[in-house]
PDB file of C-alpha atoms and ligand atoms in Angstrom:
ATOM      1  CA  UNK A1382     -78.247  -7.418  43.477  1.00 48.00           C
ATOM      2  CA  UNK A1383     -81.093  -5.834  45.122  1.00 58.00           C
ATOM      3  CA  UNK A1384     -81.590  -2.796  47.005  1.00 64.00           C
ATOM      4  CA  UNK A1385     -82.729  -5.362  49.740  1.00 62.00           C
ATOM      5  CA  UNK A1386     -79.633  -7.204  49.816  1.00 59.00           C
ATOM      6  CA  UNK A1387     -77.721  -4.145  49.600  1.00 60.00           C
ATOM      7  CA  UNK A1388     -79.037  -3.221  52.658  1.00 61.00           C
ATOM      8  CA  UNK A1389     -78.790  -6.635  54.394  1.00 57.00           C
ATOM      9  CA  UNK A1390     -74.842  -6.621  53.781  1.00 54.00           C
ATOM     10  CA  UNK A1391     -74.286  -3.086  55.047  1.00 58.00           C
ATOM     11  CA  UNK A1392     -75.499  -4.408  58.466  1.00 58.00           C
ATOM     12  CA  UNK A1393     -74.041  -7.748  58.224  1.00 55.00           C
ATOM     13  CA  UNK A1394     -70.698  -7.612  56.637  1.00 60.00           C
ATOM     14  CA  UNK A1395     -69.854 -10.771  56.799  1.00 86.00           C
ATOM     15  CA  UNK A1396     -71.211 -12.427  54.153  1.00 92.00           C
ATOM     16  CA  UNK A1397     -69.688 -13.709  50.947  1.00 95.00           C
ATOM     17  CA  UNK A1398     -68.488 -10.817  48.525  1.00 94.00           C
ATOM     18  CA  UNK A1399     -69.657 -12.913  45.886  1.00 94.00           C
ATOM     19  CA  UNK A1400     -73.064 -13.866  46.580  1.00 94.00           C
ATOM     20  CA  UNK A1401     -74.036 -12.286  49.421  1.00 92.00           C
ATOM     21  CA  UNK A1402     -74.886 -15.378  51.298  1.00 93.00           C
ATOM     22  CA  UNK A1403     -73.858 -15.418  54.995  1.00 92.00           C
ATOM     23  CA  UNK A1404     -70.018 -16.247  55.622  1.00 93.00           C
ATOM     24  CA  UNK A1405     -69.146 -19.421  58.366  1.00 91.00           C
ATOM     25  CA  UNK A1406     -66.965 -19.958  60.615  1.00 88.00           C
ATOM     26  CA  UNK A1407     -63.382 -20.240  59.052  1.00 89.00           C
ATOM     27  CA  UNK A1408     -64.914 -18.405  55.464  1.00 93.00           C
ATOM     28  CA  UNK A1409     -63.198 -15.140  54.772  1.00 92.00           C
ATOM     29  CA  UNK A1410     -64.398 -12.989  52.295  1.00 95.00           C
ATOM     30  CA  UNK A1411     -65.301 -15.402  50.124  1.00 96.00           C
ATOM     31  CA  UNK A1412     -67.852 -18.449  50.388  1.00 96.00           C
ATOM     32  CA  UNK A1413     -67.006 -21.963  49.830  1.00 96.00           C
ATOM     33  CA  UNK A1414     -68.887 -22.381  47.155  1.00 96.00           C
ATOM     34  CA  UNK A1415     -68.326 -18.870  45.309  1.00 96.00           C
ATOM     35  CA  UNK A1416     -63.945 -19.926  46.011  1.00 94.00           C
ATOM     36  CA  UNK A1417     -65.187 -23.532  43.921  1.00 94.00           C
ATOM     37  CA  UNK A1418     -66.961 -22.004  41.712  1.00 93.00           C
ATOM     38  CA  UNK A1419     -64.699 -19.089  40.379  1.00 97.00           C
ATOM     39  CA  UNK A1420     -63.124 -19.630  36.922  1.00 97.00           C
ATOM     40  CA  UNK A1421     -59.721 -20.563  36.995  1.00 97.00           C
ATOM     41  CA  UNK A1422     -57.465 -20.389  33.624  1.00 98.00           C
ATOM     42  CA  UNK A1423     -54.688 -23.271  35.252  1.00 98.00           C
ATOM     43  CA  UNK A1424     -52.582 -21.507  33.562  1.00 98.00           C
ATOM     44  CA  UNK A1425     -49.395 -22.002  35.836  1.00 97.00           C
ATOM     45  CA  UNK A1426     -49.784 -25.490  35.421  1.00 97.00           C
ATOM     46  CA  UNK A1427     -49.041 -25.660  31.699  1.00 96.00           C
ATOM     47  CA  UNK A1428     -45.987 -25.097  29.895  1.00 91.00           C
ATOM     48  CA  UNK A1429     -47.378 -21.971  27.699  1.00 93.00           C
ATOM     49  CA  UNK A1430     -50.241 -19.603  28.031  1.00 97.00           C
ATOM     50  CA  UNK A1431     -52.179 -16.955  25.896  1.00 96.00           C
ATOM     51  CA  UNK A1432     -50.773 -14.608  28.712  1.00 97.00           C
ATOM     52  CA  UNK A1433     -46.881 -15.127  26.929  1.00 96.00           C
ATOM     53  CA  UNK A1434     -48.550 -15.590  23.624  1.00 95.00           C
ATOM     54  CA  UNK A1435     -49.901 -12.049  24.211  1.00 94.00           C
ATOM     55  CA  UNK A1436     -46.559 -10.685  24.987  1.00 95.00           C
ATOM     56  CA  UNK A1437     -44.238 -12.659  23.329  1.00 95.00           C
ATOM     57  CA  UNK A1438     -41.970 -10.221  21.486  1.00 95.00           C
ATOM     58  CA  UNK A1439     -43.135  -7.321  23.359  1.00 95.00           C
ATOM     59  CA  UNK A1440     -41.988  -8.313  27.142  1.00 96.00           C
ATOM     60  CA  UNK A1441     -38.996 -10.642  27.745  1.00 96.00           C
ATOM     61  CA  UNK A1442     -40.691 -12.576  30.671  1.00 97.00           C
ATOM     62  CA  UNK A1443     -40.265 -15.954  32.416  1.00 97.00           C
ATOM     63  CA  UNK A1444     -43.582 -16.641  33.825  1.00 97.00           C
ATOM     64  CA  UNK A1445     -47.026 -14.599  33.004  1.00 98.00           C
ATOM     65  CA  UNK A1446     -50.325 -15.947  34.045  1.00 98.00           C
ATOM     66  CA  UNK A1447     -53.600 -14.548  35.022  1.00 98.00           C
ATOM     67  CA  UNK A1448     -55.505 -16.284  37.497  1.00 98.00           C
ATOM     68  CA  UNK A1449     -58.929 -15.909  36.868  1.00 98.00           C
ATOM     69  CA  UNK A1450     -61.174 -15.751  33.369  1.00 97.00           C
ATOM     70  CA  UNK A1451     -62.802 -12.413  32.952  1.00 95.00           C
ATOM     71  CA  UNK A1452     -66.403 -12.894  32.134  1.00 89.00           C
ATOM     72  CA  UNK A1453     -69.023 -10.088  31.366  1.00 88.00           C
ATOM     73  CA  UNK A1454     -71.404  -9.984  34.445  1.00 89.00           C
ATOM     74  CA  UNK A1455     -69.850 -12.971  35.744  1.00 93.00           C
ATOM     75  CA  UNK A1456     -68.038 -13.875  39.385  1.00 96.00           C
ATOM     76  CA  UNK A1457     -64.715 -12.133  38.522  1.00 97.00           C
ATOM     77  CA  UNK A1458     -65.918  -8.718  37.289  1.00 96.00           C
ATOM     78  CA  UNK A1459     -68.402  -8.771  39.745  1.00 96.00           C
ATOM     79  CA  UNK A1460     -65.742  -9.343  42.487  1.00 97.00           C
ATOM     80  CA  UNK A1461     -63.257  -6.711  40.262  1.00 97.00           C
ATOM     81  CA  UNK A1462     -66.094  -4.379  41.016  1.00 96.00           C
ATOM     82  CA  UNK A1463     -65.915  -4.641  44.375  1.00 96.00           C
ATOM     83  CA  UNK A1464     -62.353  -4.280  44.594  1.00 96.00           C
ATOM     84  CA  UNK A1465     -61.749  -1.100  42.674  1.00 95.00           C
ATOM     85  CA  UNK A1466     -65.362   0.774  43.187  1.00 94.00           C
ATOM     86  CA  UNK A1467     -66.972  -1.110  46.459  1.00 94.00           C
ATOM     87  CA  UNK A1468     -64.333  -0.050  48.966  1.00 95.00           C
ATOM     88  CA  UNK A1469     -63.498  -3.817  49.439  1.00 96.00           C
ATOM     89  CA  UNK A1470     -59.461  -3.879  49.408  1.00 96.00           C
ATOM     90  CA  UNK A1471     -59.860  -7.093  51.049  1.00 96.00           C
ATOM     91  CA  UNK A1472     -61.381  -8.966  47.737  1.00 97.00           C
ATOM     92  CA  UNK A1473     -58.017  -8.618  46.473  1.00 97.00           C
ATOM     93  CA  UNK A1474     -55.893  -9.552  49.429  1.00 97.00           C
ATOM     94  CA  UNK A1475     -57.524 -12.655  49.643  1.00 97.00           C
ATOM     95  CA  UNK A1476     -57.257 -13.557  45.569  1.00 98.00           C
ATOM     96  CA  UNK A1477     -53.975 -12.932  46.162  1.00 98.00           C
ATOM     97  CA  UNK A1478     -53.880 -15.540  48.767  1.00 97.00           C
ATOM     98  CA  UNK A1479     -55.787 -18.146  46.848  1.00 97.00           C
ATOM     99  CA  UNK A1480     -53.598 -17.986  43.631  1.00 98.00           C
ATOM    100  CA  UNK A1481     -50.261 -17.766  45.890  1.00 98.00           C
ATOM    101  CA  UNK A1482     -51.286 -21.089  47.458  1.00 98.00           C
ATOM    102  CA  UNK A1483     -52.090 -22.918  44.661  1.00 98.00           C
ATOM    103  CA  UNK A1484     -48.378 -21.245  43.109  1.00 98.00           C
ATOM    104  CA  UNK A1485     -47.314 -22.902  46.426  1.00 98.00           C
ATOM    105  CA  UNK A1486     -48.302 -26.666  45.809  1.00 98.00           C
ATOM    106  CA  UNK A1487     -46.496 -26.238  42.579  1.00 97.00           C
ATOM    107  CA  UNK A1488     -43.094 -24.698  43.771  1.00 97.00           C
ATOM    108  CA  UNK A1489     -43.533 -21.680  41.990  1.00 97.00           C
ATOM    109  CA  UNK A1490     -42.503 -19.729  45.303  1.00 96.00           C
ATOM    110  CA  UNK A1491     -39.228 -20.428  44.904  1.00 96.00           C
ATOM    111  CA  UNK A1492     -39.251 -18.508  41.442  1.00 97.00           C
ATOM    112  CA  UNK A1493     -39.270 -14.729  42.628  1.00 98.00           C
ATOM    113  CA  UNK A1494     -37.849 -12.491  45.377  1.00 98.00           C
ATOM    114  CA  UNK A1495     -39.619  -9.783  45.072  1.00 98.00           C
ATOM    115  CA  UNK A1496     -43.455  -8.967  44.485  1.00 98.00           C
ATOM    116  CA  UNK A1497     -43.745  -5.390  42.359  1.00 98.00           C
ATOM    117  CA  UNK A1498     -47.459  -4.073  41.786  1.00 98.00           C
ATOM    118  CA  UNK A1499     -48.611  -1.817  38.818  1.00 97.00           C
ATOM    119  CA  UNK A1500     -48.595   1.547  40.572  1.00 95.00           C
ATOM    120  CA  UNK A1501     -51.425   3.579  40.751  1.00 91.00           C
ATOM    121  CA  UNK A1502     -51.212   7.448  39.822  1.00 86.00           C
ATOM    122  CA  UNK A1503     -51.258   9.361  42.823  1.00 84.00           C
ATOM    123  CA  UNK A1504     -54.477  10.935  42.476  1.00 85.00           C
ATOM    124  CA  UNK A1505     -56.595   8.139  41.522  1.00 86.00           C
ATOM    125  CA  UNK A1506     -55.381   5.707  44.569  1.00 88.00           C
ATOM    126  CA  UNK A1507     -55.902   9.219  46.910  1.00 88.00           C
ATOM    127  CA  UNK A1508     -59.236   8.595  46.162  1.00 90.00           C
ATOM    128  CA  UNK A1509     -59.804   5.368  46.159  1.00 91.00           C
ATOM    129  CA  UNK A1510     -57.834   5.028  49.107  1.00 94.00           C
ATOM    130  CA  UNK A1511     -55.249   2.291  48.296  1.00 96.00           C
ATOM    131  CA  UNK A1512     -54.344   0.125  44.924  1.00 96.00           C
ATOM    132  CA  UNK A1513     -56.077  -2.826  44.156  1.00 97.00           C
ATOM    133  CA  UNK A1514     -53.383  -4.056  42.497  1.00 98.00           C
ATOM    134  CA  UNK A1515     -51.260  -3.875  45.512  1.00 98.00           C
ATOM    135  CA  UNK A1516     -53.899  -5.534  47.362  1.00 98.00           C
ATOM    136  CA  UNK A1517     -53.554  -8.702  45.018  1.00 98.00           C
ATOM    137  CA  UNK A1518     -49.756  -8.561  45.915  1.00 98.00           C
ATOM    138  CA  UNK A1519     -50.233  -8.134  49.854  1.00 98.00           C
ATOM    139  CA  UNK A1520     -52.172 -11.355  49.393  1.00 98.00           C
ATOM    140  CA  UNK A1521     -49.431 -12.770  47.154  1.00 98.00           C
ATOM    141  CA  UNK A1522     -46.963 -11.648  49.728  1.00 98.00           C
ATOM    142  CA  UNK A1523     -48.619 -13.624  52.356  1.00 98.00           C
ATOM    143  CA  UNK A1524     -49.043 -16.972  50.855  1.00 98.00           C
ATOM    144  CA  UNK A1525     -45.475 -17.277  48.640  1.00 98.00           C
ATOM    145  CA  UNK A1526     -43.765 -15.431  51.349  1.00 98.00           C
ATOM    146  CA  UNK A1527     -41.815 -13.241  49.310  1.00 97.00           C
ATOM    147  CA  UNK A1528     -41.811  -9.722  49.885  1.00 98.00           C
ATOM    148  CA  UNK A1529     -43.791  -7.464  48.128  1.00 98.00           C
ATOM    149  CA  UNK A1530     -42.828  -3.032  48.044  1.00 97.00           C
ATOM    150  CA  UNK A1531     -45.523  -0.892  45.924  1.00 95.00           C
ATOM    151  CA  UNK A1532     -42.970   2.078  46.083  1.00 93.00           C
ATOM    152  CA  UNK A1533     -40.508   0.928  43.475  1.00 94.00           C
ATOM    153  CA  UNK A1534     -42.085   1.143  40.073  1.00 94.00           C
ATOM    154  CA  UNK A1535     -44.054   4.287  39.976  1.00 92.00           C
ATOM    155  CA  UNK A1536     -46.500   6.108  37.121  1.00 91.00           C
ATOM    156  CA  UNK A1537     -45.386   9.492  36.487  1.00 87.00           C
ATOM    157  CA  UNK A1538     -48.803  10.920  34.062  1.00 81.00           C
ATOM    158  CA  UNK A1539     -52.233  10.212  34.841  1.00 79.00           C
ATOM    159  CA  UNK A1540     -53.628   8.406  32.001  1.00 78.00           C
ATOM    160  CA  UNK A1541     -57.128   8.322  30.726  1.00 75.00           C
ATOM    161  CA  UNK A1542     -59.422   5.000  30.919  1.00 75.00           C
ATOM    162  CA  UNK A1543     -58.210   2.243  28.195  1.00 73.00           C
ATOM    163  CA  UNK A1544     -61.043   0.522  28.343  1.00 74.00           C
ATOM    164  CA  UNK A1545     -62.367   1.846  24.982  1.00 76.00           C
ATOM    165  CA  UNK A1546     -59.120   2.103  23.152  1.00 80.00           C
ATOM    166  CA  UNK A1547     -57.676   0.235  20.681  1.00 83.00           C
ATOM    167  CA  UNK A1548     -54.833  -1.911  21.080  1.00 81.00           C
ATOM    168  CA  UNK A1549     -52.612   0.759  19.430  1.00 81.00           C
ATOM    169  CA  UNK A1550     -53.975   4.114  21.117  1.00 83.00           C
ATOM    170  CA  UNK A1551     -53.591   1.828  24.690  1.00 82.00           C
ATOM    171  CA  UNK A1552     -49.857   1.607  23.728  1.00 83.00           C
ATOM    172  CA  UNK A1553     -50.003   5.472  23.257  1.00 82.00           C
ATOM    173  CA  UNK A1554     -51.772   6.315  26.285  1.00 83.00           C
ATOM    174  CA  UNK A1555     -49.161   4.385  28.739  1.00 86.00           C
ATOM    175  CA  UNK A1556     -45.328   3.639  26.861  1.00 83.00           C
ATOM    176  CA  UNK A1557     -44.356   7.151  29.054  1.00 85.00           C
ATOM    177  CA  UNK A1558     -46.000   6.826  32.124  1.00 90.00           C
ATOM    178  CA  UNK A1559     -43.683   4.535  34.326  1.00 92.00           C
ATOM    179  CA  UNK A1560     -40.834   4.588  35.837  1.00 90.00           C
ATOM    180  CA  UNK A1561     -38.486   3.569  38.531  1.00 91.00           C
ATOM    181  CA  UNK A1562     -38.135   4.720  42.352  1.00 89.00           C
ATOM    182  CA  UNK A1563     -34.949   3.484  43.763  1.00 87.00           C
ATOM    183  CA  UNK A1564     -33.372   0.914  40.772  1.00 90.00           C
ATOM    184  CA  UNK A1565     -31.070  -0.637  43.363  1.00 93.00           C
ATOM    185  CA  UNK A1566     -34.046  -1.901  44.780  1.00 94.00           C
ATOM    186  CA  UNK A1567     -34.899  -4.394  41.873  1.00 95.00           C
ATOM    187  CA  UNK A1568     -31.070  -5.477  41.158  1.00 95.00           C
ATOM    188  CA  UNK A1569     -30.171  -8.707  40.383  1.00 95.00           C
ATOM    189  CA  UNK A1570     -34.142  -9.531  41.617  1.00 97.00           C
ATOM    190  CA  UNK A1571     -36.164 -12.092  39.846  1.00 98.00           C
ATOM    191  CA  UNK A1572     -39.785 -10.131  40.247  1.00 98.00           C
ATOM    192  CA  UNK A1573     -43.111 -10.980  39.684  1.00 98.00           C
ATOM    193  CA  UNK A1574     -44.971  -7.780  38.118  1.00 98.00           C
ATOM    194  CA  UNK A1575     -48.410  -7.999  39.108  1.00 98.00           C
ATOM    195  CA  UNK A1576     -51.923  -5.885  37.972  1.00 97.00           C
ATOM    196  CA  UNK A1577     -55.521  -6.748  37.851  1.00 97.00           C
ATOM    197  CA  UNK A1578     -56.843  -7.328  34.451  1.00 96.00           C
ATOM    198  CA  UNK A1579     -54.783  -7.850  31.759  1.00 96.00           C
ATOM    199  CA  UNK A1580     -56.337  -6.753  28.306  1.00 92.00           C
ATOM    200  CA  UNK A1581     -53.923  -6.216  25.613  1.00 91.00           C
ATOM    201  CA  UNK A1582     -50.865  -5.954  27.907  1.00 94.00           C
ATOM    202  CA  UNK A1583     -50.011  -2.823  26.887  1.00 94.00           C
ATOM    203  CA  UNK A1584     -49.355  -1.540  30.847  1.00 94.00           C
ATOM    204  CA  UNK A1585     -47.979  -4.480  31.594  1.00 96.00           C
ATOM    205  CA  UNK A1586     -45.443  -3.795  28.693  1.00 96.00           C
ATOM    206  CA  UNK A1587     -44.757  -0.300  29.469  1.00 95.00           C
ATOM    207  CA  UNK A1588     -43.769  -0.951  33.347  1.00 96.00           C
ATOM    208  CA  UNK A1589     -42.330  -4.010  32.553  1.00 97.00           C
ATOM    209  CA  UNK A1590     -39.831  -2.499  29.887  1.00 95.00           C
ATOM    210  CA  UNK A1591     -38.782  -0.437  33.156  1.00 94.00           C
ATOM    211  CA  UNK A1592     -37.969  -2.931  35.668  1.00 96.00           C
ATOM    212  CA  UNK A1593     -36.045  -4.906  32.621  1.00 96.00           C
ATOM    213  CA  UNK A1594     -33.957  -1.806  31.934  1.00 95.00           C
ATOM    214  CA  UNK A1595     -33.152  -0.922  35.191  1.00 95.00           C
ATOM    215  CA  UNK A1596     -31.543  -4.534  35.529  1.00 95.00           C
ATOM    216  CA  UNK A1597     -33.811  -6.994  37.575  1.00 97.00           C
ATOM    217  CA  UNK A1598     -32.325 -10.518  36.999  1.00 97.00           C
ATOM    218  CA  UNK A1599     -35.602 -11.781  36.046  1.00 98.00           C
ATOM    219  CA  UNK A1600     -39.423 -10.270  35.352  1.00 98.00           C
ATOM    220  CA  UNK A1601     -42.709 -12.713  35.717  1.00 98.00           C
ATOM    221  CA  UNK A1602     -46.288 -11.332  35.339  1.00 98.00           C
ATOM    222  CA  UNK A1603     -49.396 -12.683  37.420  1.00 98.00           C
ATOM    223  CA  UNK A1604     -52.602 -11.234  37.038  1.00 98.00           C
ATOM    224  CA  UNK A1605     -56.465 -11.540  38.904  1.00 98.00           C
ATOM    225  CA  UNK A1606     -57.893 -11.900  35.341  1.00 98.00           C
ATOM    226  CA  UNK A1607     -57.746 -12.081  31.891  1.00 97.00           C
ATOM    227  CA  UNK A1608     -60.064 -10.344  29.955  1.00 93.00           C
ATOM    228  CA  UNK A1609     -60.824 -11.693  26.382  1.00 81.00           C
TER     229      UNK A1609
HETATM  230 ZN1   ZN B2930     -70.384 -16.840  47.866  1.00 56.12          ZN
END
């Protein structure tokens, strides 16, 4: 990206969050090529994943997928960048969409009634103004039309950054954090838990654990990306 282009998007916001190149009519947010082009895992279409793998024993859940492949200076991160740093809630809204439609054309919308995003702590979505992960379940929201409510699970400690733990010290740094708002809210609910990246799983795990003890009927996991 260069300071040129930079400039070119600040005055002419709509073009494609992933490229930069001007948006058409009927493109939101995304080009047509960039929306062909990102890296899909399929991962709802087959019968297991490496998303379960990850958490099998750790996280009794029904469904877990992560849309997209995280890549190192690829689409994704660059579009993950955008989403949590770049101001550009919107990136997320509209993965959400994509992924809920192509849950859609397989039925998968009938699997959940409610949509439950990893919460933010307070502070951190103060300042960056909203949760990105509740952004990917807005967009969820709109295309499975199931409901989606960001006040139910809620994170209790502000943690430090995982990204240069280890698996075990990630488990450490989030196992206390969550917990649960109103529990009648997530009664006898089958839920789909949803975050942006998944790494090890370990915060998936902790505020999973939650909605599982606090008696949902069912708990799911989708994810924008996996990271290797
Ligand atoms: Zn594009």
């Amino acid at each position: 990206m260069s300071i040129l282009s930079d400039f070119v998007s600040l005055f002419f916001p709509n073009s494609c969050l992933g490229c930069k190149e001007a948006l058409v009519k009927g493109e939101e947010v995304l080009c047509t090529h960039c929306l062909a082009e990102l890296p899909r895992t399929n991962y709802h279409l087959q019968e297991t994943n490496p998303i379960q793998e990850r958490l099998f024993g750790r996280l009794d859940v029904k469904h877990a997928w992560a849309f997209l492949k995280f890549r190192k200076s690829g689409i994704v991160q660059h579009l993950l960048h955008q989403l949590k740093y770049n101001n550009h809630p919107e990136v997320g809204v509209r993965i959400g969409m994509l992924f809920g439609k192509e849950l859609c054309e397989q039925g998968l919308d009938k699997e959940f009634d409610l949509i439950v995003p990893v919460p933010l702590h307070n502070s951190r979505q103060r300042k960056r103004g909203y949760n990105q992960s509740a952004k990917f379940a807005e967009g969820l929201s709109t295309s499975l039309t199931i409901p989606w409510d960001e006040s139910i699970s809620i994170r209790k400690k502000r943690t430090t950054t995982q990204t240069r733990k280890s698996k075990l010290d990630r488990w450490e740094n989030v196992k206390d954090v969550f917990g649960i708002d109103v529990a009648e809210k997530i009664l006898n609910k089958r839920i789909l838990l949803v975050d942006d990246v998944i790494t090890t799983g370990a915060t998936l795990e902790a505020c999973g654990r939650h909605l599982l003890e606090n008696n949902c009927s069912s708990l799911s996991i989708a994810c924008i990306a996996e990271a290797q």
